[in-house]
Short mmCIF file of C-alpha atoms in Angstrom, two decimals:
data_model
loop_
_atom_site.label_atom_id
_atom_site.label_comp_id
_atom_site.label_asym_id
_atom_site.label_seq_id
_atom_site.Cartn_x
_atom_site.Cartn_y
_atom_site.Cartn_z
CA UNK A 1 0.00 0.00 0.00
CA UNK A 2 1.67 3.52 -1.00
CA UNK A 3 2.19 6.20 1.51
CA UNK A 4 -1.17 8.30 0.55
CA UNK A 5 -3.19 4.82 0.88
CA UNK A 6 -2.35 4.14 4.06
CA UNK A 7 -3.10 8.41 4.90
CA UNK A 8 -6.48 7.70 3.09
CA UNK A 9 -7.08 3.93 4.82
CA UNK A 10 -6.05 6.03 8.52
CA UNK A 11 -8.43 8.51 7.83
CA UNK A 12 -11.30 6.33 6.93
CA UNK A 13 -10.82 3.89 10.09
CA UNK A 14 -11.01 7.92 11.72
CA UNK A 15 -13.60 8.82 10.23
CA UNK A 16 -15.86 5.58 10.77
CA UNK A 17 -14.66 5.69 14.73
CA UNK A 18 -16.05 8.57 15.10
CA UNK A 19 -19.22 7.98 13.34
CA UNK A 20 -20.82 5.96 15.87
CA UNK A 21 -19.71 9.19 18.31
CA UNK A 22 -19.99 12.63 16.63
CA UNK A 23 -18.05 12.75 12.96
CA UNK A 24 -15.08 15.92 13.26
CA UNK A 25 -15.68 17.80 10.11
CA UNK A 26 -11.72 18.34 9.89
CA UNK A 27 -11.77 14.45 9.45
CA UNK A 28 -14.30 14.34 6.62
CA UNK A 29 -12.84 17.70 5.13
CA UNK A 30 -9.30 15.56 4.46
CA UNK A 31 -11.03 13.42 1.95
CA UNK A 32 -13.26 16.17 0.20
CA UNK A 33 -9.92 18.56 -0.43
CA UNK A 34 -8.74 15.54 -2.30
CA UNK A 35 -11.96 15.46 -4.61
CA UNK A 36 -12.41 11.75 -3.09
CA UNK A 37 -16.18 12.50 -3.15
CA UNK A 38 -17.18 8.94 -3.03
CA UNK A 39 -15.72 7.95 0.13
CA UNK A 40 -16.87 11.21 1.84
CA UNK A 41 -20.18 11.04 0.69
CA UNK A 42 -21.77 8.47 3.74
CA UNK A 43 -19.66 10.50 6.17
CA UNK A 44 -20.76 13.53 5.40
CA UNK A 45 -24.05 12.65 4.88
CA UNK A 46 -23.89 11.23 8.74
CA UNK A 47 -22.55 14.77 9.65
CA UNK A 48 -25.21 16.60 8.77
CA UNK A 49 -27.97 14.80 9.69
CA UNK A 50 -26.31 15.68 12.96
CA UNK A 51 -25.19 19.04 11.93
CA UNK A 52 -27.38 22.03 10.65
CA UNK A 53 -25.16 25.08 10.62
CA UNK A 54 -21.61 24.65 8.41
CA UNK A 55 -21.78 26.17 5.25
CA UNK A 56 -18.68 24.47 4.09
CA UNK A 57 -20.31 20.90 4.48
CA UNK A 58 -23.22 22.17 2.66
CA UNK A 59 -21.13 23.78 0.30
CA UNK A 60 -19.05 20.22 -0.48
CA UNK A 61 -22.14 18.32 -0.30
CA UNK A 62 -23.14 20.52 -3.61
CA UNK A 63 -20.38 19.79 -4.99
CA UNK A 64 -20.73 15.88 -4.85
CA UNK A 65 -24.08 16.57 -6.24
CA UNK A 66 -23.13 18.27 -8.80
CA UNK A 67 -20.12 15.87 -9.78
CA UNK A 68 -22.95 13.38 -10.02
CA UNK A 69 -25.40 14.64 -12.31
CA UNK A 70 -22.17 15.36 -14.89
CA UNK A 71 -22.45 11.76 -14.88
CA UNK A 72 -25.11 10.74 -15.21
CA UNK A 73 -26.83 10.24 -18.75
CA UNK A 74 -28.75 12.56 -19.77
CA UNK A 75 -30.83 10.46 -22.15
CA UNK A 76 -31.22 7.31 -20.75
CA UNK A 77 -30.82 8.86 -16.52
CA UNK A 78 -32.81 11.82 -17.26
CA UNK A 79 -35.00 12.02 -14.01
CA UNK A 80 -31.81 10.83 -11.65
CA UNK A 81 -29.64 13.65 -13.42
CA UNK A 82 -32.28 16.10 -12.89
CA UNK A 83 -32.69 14.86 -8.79
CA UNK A 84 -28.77 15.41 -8.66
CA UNK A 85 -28.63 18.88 -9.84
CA UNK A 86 -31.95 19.60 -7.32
CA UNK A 87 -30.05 18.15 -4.94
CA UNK A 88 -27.12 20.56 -5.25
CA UNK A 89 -28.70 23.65 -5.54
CA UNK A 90 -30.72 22.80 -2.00
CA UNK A 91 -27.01 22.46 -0.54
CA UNK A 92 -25.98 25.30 -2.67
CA UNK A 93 -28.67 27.25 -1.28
CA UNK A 94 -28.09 26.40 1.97
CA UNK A 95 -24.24 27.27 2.33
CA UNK A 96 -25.24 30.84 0.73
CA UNK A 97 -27.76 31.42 3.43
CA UNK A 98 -25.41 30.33 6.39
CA UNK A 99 -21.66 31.70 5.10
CA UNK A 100 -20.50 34.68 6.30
CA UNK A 101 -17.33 37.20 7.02
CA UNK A 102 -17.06 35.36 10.44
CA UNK A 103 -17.10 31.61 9.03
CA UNK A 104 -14.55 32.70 6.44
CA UNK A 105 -11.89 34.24 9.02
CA UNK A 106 -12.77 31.08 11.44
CA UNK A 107 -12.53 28.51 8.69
CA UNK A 108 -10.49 30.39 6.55
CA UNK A 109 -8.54 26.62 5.47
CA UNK A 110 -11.71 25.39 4.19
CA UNK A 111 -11.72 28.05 1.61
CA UNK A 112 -8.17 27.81 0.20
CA UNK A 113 -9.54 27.57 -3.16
CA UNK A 114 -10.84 30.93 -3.13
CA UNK A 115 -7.40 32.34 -2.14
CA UNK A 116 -6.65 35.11 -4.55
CA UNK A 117 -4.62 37.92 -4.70
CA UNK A 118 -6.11 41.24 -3.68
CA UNK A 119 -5.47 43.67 -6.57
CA UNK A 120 -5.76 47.01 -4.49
CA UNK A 121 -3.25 45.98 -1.53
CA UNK A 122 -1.11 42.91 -3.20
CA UNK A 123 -2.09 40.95 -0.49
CA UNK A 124 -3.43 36.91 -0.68
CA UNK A 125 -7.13 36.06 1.26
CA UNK A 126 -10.42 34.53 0.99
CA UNK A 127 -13.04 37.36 0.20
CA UNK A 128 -16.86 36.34 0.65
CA UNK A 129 -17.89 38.32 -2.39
CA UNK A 130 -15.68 35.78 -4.08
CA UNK A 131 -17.22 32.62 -2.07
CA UNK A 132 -20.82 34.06 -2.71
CA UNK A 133 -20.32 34.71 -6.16
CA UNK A 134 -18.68 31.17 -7.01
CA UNK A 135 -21.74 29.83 -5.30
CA UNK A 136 -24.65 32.03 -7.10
CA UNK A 137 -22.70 30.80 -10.57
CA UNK A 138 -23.28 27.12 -9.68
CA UNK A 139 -26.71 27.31 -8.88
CA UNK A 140 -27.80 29.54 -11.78
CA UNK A 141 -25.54 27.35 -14.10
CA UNK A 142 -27.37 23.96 -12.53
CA UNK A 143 -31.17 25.70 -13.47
CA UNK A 144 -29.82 26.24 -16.91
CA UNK A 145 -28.78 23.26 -17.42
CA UNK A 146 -31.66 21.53 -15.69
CA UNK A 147 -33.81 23.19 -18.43
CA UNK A 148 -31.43 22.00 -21.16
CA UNK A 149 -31.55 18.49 -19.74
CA UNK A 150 -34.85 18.55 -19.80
CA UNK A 151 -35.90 19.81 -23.17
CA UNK A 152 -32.92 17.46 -24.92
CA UNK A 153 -34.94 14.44 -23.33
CA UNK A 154 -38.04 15.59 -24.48
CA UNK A 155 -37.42 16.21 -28.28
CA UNK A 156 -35.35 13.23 -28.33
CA UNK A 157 -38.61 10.96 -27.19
CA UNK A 158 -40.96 12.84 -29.17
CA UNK A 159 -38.32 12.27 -32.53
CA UNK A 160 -38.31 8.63 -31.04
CA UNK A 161 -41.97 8.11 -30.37
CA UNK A 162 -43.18 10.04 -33.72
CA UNK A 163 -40.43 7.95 -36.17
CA UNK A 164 -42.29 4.87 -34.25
CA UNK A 165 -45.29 5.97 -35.35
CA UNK A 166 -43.92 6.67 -38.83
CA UNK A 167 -43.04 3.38 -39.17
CA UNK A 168 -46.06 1.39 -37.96
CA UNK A 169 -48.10 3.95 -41.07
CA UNK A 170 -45.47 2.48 -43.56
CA UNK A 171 -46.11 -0.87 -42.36
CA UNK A 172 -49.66 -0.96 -42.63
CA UNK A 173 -49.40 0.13 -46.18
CA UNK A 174 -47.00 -2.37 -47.01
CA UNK A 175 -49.49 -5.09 -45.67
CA UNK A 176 -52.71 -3.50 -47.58
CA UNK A 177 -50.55 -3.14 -50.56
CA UNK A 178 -49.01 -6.18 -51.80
CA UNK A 179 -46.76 -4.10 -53.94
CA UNK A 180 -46.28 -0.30 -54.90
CA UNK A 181 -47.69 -0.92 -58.71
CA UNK A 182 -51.17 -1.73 -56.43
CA UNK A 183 -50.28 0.77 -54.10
CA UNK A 184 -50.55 3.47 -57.15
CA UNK A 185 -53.57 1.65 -58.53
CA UNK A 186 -56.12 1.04 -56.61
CA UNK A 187 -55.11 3.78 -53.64
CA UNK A 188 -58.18 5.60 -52.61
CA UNK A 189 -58.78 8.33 -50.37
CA UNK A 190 -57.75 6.82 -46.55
CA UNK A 191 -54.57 5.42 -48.51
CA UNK A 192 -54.54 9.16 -49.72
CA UNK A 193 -54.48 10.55 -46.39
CA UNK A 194 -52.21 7.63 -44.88
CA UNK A 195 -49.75 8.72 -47.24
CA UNK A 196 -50.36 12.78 -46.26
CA UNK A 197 -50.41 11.55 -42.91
CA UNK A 198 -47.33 9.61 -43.28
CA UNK A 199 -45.01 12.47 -44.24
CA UNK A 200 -46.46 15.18 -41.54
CA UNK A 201 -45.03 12.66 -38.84
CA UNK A 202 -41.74 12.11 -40.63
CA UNK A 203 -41.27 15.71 -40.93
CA UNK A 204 -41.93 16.18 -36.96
CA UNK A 205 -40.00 13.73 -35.76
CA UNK A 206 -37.20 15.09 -38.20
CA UNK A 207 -37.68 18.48 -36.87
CA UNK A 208 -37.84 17.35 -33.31
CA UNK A 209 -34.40 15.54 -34.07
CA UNK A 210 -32.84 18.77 -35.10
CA UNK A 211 -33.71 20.41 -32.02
CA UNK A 212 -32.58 18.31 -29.80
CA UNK A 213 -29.49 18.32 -31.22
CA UNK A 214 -29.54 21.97 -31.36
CA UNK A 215 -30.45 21.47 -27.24
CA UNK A 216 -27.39 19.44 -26.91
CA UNK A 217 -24.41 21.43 -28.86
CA UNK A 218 -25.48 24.40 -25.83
CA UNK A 219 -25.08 22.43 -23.02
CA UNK A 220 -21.51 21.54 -23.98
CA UNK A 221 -20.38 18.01 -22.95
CA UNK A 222 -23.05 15.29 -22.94
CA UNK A 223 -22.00 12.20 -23.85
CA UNK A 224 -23.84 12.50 -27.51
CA UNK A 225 -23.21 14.13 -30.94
CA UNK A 226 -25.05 12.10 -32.88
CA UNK A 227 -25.92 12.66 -36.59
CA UNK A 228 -29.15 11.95 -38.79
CA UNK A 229 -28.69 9.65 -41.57
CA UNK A 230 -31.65 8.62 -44.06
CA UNK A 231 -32.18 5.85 -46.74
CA UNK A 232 -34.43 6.35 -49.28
CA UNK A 233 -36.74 3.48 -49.50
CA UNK A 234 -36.27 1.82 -53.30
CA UNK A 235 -38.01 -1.46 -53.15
CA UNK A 236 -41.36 -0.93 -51.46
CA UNK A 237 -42.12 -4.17 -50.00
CA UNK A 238 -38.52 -5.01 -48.47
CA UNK A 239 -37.56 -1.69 -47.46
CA UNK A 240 -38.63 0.17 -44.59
CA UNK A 241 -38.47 -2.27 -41.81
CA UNK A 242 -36.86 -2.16 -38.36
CA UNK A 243 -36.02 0.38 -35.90
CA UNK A 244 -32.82 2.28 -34.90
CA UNK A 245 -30.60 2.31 -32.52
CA UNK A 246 -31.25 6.16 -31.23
CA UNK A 247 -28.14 6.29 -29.45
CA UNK A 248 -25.96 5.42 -31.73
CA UNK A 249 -23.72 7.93 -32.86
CA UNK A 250 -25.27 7.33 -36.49
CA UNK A 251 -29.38 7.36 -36.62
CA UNK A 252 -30.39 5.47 -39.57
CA UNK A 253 -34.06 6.68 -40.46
CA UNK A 254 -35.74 5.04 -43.77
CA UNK A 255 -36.99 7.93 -45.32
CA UNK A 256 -40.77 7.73 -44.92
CA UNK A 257 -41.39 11.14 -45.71
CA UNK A 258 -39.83 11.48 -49.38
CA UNK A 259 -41.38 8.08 -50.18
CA UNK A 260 -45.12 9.36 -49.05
CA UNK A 261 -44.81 12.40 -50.75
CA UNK A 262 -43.29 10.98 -54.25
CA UNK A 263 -46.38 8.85 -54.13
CA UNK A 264 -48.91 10.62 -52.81
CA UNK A 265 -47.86 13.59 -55.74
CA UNK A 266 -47.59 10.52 -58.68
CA UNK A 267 -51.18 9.37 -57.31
CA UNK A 268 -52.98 12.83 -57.35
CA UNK A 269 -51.01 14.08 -60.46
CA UNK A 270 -51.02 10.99 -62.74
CA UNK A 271 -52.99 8.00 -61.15
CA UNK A 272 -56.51 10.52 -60.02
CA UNK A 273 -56.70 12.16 -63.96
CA UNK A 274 -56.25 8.96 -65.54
CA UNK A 275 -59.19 7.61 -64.03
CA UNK A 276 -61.44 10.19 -64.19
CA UNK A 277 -60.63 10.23 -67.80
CA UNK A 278 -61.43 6.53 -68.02
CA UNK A 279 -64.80 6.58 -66.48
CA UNK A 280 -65.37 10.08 -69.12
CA UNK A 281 -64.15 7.61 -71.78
CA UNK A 282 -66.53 5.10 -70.40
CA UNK A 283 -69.16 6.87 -70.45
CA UNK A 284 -68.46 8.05 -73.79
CA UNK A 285 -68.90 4.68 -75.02
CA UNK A 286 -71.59 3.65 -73.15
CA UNK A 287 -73.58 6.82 -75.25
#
């Protein structure tokens, strides 16, 4: 075991002999300055359920919120991710309330990473403008990107849930229609409005695709980047199957929307007049 193991492995045994007394915050404070948020997390946690008034535990309990919900996914651990970042801005909120010139010059250690320089006297300190300030950036920063978490789940399952849709239309064509020559021939006017139908969706799920992609290149690192790919859908009755894999890096969408409206625009412009001119001709004959 290396030399900062066995620091680490004293201060846990510490730490866990004094949890079944009172936890000392200086204890639990030795593994947070190290960013070793996951061991500190149950102790501090058992601190404060016995301690209601330091702002620098509530401050580092934000923190390991926060460190969470970067974690988490944002797709697929929406509602967890969203919990985290609540979670931190309650601590958050709660340090701001309770920190103040006193608890900086008393527990001025605790808030070595605000030590800066003072520009008018040359002098280093920890200023509580500069602890407040630090503080009111995380929690507006966590609401912002609670929102953008948020919306980027939403379009992403309404582009999911709509392309769904999409495809069940196509298939239900495919299974009235024993080919696209019949398709052309004997559509009438619910196939007619399928096909109208058919496109709308396509275009809204495309559109809800592009904005939650738009969500996603604001909220910087995600874990996605993910582009749109379509096939065009060439052979009717074998195309058009299957769904994608919506977090793959590459969404492969068959193209439901060019295929509806190259039909539906061959049926009304071609297929419609050429019957009605059959039944004139008809009827022509029949005279």
């Amino acid at each position: 075991m290396t030399k900062i193991g066995l620091i680490q492995f004293g201060l846990l045994l510490l730490i866990s002999a004094a949890h079944a007394q009172k936890a000392k915050y200086k204890d639990i404070y030795a593994l947070l300055n190290t960013k070793q948020y996951e061991q500190a997390e149950p102790f501090l946690k058992a601190y404060l359920r016995q301690t209601t008034d330091n702002p620098n535990a509530f401050l580092f309990m934000g923190n390991i919120f926060q460190e969470k919900a970067a974690k988490n996914d944002i797709l697929k651990q929406t509602d967890i991710a969203v919990a985290n970042m609540d979670s931190a801005i309650l601590y958050f909120d709660k340090s701001y309330k309770l920190i103040d010139e006193r608890e900086i010059r008393k527990n001025k250690e605790y808030y070595q990473a605000y030590n800066r320089r003072d520009l008018r006297t040359g002098e280093f300190g920890v200023k509580l403008s500069d602890v407040q300030f630090d503080i009111e950036k995380k929690i507006e920063g966590l609401k912002e990107r609670i929102g953008q978490v948020k919306m980027a789940a939403h379009f992403f399952g309404l582009a999911d849930a709509t392309y769904r849709k999409a495809n069940a239309l196509f298939l239900t064509l495919q299974k009235k229609f024993p080919s696209e020559k019949q398709l052309y021939l004997r559509a009438d006017e619910r196939a007619i409005g399928d096909l109208s139908t058919l496109a709308v969706r396509f275009d809204s799920c495309v559109k809800a695709f592009e904005n939650y992609r738009v969500v996603c290149s604001s909220m910087g690192k995600t874990g996605y980047n993910q582009n749109l790919a379509l096939t065009d859908i060439v052979d009717f009755q074998q195309d058009g199957h299957g769904l994608p894999d919506m977090y793959a890096d590459e969404v492969k969408w068959w193209d439901y929307g060019k295929f509806a409206r190259k039909t539906g625009e061959v049926i009304a412009n071609e297929i419609i007049p050429m019957r009605k001119h059959l039944v004139t001709y008809d009827m022509e004959i029949n005279k």
